[in-house]
PDB file of C-alpha atoms in Angstrom:
ATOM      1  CA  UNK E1365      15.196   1.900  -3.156  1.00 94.00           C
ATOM      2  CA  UNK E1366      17.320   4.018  -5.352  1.00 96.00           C
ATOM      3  CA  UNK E1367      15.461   3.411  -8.562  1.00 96.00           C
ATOM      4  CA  UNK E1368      12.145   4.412  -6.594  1.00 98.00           C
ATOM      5  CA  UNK E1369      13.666   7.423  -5.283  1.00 98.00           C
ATOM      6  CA  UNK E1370      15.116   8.604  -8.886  1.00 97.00           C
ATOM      7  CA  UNK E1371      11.722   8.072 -10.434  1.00 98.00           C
ATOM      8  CA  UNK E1372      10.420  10.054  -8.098  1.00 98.00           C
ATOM      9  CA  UNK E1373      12.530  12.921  -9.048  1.00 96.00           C
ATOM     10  CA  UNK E1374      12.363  12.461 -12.470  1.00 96.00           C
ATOM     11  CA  UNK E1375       8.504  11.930 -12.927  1.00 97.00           C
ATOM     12  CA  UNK E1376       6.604  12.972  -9.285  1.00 97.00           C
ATOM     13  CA  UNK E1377       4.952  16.401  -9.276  1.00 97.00           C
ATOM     14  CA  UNK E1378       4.888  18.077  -5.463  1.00 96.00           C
ATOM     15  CA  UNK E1379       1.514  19.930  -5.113  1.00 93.00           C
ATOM     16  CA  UNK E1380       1.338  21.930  -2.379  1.00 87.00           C
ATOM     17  CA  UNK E1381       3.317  20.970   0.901  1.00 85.00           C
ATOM     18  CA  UNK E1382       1.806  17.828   1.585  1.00 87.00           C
ATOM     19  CA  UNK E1383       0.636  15.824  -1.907  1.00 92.00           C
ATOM     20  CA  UNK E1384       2.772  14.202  -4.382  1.00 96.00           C
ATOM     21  CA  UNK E1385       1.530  13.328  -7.564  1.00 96.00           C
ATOM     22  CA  UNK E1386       2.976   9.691  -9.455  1.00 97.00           C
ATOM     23  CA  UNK E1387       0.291   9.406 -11.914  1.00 96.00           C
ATOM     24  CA  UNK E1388       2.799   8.588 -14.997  1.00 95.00           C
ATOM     25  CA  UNK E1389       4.159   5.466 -13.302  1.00 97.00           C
ATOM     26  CA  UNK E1390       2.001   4.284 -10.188  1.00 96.00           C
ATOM     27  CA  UNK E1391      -1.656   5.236  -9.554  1.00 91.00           C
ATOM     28  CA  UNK E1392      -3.096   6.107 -13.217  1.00 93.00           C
ATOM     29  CA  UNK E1393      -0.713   5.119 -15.785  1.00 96.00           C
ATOM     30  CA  UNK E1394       1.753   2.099 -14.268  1.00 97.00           C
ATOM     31  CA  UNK E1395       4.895   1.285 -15.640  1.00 98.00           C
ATOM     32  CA  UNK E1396       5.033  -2.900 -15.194  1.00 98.00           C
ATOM     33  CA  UNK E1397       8.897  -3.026 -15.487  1.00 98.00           C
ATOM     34  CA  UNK E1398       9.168  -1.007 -12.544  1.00 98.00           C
ATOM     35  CA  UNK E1399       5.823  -2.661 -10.430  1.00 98.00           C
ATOM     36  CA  UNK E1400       7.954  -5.974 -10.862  1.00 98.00           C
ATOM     37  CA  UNK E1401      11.177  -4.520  -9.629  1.00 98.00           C
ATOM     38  CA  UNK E1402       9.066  -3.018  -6.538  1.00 98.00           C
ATOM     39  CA  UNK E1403       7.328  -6.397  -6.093  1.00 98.00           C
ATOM     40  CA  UNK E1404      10.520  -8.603  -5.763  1.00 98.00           C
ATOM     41  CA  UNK E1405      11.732  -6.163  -3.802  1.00 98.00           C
ATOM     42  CA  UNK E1406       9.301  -6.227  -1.078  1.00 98.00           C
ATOM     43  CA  UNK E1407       9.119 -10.167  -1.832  1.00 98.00           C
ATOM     44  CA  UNK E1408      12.663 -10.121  -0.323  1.00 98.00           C
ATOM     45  CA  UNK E1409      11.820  -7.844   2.250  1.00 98.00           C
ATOM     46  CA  UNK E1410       9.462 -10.004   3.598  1.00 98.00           C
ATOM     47  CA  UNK E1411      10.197 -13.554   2.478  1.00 98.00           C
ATOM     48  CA  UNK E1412      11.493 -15.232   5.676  1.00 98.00           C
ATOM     49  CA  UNK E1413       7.841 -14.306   7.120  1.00 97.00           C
ATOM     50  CA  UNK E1414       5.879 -17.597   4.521  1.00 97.00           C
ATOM     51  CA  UNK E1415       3.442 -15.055   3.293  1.00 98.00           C
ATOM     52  CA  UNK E1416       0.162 -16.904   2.567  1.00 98.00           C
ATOM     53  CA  UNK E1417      -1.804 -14.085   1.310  1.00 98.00           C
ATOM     54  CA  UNK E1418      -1.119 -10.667  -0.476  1.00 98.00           C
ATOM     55  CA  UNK E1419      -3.951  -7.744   0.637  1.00 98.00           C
ATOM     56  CA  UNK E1420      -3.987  -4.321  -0.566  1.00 98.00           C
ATOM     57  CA  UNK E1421      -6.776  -1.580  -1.365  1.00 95.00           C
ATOM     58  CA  UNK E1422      -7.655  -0.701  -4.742  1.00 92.00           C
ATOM     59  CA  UNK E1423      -6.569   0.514  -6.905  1.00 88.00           C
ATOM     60  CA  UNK E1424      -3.358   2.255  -6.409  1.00 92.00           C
ATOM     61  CA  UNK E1425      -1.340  -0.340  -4.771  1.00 95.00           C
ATOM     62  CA  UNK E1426      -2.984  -3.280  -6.829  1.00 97.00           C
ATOM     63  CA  UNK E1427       0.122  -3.335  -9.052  1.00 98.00           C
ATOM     64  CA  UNK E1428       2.596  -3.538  -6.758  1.00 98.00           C
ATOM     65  CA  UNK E1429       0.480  -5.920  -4.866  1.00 98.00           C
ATOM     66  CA  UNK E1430       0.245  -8.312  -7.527  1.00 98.00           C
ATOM     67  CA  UNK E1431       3.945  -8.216  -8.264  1.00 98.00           C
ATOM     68  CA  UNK E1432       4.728  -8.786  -5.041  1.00 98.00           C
ATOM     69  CA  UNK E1433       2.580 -11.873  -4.492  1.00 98.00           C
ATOM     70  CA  UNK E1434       3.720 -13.151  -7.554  1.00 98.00           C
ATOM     71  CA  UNK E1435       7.770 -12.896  -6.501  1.00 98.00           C
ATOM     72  CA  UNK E1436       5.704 -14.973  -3.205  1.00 98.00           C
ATOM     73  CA  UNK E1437       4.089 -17.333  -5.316  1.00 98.00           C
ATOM     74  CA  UNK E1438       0.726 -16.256  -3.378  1.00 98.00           C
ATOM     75  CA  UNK E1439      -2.575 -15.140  -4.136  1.00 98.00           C
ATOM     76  CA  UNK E1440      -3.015 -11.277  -3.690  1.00 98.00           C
ATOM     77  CA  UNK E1441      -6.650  -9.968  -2.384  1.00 98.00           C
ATOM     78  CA  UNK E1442      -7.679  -6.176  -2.965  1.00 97.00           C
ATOM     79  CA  UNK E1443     -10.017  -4.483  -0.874  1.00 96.00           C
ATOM     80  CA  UNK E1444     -12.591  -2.987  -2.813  1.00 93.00           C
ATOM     81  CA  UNK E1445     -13.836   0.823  -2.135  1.00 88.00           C
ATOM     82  CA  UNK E1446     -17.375   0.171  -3.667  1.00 74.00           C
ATOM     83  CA  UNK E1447     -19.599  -2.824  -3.483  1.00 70.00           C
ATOM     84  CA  UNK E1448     -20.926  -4.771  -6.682  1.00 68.00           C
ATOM     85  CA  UNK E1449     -23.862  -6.443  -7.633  1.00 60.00           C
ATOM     86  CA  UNK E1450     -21.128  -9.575  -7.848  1.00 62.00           C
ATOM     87  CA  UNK E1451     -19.839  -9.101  -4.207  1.00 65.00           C
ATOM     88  CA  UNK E1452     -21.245 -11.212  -1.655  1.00 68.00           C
ATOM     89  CA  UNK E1453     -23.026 -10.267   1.164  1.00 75.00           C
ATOM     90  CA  UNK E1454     -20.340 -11.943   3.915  1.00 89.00           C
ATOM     91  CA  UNK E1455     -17.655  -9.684   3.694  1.00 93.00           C
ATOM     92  CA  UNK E1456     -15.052  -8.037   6.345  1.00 95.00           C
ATOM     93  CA  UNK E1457     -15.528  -4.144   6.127  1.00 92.00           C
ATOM     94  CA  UNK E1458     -13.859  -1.078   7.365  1.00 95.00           C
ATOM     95  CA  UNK E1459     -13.909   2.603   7.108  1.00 93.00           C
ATOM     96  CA  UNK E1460     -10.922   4.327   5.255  1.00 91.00           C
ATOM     97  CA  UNK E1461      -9.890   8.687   4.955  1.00 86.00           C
ATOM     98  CA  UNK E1462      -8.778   9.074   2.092  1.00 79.00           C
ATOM     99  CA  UNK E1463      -6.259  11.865   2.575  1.00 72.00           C
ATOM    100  CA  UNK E1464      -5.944  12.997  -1.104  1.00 72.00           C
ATOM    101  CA  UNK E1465      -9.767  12.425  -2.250  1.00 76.00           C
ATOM    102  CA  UNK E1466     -11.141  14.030   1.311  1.00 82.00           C
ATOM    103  CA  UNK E1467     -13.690  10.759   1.766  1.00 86.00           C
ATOM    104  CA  UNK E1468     -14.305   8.311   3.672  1.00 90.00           C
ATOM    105  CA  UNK E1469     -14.480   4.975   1.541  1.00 88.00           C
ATOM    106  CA  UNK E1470     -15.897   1.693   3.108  1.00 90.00           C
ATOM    107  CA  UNK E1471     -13.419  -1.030   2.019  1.00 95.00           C
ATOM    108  CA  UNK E1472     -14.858  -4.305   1.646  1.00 95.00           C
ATOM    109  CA  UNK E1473     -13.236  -8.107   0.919  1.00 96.00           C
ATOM    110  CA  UNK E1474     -15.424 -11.035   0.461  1.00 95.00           C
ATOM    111  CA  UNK E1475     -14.494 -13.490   3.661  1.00 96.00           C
ATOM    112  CA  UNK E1476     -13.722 -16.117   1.031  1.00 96.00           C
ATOM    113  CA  UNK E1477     -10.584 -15.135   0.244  1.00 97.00           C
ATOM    114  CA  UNK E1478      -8.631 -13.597   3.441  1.00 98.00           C
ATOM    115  CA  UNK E1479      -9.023 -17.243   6.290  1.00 97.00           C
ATOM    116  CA  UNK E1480      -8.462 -17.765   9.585  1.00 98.00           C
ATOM    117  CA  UNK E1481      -4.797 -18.371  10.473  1.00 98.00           C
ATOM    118  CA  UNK E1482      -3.424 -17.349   7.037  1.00 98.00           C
ATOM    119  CA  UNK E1483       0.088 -14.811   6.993  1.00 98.00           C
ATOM    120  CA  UNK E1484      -0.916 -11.804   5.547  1.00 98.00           C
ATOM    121  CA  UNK E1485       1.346  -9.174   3.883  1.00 98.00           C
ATOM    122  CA  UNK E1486      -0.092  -5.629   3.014  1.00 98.00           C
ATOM    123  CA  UNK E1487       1.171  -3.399   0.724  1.00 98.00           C
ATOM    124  CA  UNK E1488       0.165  -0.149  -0.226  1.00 97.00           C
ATOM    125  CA  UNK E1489       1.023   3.041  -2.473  1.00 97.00           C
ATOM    126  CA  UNK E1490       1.346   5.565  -0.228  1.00 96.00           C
ATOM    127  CA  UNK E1491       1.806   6.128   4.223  1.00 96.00           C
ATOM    128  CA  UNK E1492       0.734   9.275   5.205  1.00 94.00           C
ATOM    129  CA  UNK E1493      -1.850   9.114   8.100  1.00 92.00           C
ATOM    130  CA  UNK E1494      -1.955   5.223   8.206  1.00 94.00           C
ATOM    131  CA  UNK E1495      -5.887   5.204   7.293  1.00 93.00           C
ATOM    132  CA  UNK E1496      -5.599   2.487   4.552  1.00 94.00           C
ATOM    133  CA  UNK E1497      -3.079   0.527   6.426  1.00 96.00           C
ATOM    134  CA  UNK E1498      -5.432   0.403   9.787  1.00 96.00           C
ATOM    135  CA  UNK E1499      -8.487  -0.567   7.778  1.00 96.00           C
ATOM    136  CA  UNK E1500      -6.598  -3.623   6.025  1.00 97.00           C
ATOM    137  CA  UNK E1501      -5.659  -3.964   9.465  1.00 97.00           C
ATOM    138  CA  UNK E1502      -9.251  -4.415  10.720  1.00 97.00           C
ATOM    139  CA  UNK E1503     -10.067  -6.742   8.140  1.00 98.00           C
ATOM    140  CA  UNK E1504      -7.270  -9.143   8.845  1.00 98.00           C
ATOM    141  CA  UNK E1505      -8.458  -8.705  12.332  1.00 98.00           C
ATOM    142  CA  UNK E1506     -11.686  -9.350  11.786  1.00 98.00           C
ATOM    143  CA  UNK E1507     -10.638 -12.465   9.384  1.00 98.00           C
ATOM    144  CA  UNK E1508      -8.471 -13.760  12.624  1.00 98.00           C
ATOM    145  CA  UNK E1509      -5.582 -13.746   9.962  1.00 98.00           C
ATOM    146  CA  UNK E1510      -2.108 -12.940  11.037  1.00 98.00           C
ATOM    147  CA  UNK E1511      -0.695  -9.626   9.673  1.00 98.00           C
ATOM    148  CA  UNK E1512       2.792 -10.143   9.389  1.00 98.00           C
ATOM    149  CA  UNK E1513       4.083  -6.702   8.291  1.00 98.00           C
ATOM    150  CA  UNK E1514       3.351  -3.930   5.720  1.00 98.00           C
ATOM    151  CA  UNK E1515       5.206  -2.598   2.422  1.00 98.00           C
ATOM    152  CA  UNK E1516       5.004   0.859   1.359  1.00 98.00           C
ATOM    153  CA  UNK E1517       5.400   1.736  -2.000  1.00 98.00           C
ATOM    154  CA  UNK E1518       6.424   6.032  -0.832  1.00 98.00           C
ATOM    155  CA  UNK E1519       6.338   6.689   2.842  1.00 98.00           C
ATOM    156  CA  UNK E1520       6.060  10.723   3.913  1.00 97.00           C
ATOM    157  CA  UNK E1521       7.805  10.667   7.140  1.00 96.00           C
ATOM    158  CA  UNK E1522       6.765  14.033   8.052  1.00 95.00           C
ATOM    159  CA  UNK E1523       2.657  12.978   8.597  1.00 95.00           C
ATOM    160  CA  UNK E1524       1.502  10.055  11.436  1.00 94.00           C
ATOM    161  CA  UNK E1525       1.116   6.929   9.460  1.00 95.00           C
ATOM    162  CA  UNK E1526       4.691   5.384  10.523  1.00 96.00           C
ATOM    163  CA  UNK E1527       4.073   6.061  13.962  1.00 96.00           C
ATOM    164  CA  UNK E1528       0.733   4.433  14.390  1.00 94.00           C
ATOM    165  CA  UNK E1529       1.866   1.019  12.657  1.00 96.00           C
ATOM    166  CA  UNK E1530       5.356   1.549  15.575  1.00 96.00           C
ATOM    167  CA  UNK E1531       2.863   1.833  18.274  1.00 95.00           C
ATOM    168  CA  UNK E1532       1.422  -0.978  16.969  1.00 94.00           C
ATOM    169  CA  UNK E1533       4.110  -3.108  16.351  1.00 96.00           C
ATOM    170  CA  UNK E1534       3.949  -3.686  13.046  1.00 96.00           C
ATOM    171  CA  UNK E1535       6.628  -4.321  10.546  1.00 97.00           C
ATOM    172  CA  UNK E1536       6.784  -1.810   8.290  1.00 98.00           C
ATOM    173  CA  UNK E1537       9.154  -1.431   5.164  1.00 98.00           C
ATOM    174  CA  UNK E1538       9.166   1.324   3.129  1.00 98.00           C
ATOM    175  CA  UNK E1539      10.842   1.780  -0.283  1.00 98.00           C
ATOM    176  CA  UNK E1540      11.398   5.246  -0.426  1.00 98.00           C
ATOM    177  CA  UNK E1541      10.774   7.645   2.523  1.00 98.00           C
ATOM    178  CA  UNK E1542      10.168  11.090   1.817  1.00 98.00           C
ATOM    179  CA  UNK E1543      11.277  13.639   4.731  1.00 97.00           C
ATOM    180  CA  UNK E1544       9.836  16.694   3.309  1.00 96.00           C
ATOM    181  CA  UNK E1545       8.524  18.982   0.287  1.00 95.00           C
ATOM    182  CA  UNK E1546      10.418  21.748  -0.197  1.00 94.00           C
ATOM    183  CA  UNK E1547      10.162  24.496  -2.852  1.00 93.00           C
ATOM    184  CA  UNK E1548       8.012  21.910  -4.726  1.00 93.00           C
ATOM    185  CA  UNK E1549      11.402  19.130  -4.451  1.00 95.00           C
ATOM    186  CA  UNK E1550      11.041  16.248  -3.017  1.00 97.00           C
ATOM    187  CA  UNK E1551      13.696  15.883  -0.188  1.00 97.00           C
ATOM    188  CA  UNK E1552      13.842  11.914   0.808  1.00 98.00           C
ATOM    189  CA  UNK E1553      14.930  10.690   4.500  1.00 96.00           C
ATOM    190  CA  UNK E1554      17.957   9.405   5.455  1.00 84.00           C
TER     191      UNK E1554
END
């Protein structure tokens, strides 16, 4: 996605050979006008598939999440990272790296909202490793929901993330891919 990709440039910050910073317009401060573009986008992306349900893990990809499932017309869940005195006690639960924040977080939804048989789309900010991705995949799992495919707000080709959802079969669309960091630019794939 062009626009993506030119954002990006204009507003990412590389740190290091391996991070890249989009706090001004995805995961601290979000710009709406471009969350809705990136929703209908991945609405189109995956619309032939009759999306039931929207899942993501907070908070980063919430906002293109909710875009998204609003282009759908569906109901978007989040996984939540820390458990409430609010949250149920029958929940699906997995274990999630975080690659930038060096934890492990223990993502949680309440079983009332992801159901048996429903079409589930997950998006999320970033596909590095695949961590988030395989715990919302463990959850659907677990909710004996059908995952029918994955949107990625930035992809980083160069870590093990794509490969994982390949070998499992997953349909994954990214919206910008990024090959490599080099002398602190970001250089996207082809």
């Amino acid at each position: 996605m062009k626009l993506l990709e030119e954002r990006i440039q204009q507003d990412g910050r590389v740190l290091g050979d391996d991070v890249l910073k989009v706090d001004n317009f995805l995961n601290h401060q979000v710009d709406p006008q471009l969350m809705a573009q990136l929703g209908h986008e991945f609405a189109e992306l995956f619309r032939a598939e009759k999306i039931d349900k929207v899942l993501t893990v907070e908070s980063s990809g919430i906002a293109p999440a909710v875009f998204a499932a609003l282009d759908l017309d569906v109901s978007m869940v989040f996984a939540r990272k820390k458990k409430s005195l609010t949250l149920s006690a029958d929940n699906y639960t997995a274990d999630v790296f975080s690659f930038t924040k060096q934890e492990t977080n223990h993502i949680i939804v309440d079983k009332r909202f992801l159901n048996a048989g429903e079409r589930v789309l997950l998006i999320d900010d970033f596909l590095a490793n695949g961590q988030a991705v395989q715990g919302m995949m463990e959850i659907v799992e677990a909710a004996d929901a059908e995952l029918v495919g994955a949107g990625i707000v930035i992809e980083k080709t160069f870590q093990k993330g794509r490969a994982l959802l390949d070998e499992a079969g997953i349909h994954v669309e990214s919206l910008a891919r990024i090959a490599a960091f080099e002398d602190g630019q970001v250089v996207f794939a082809d």
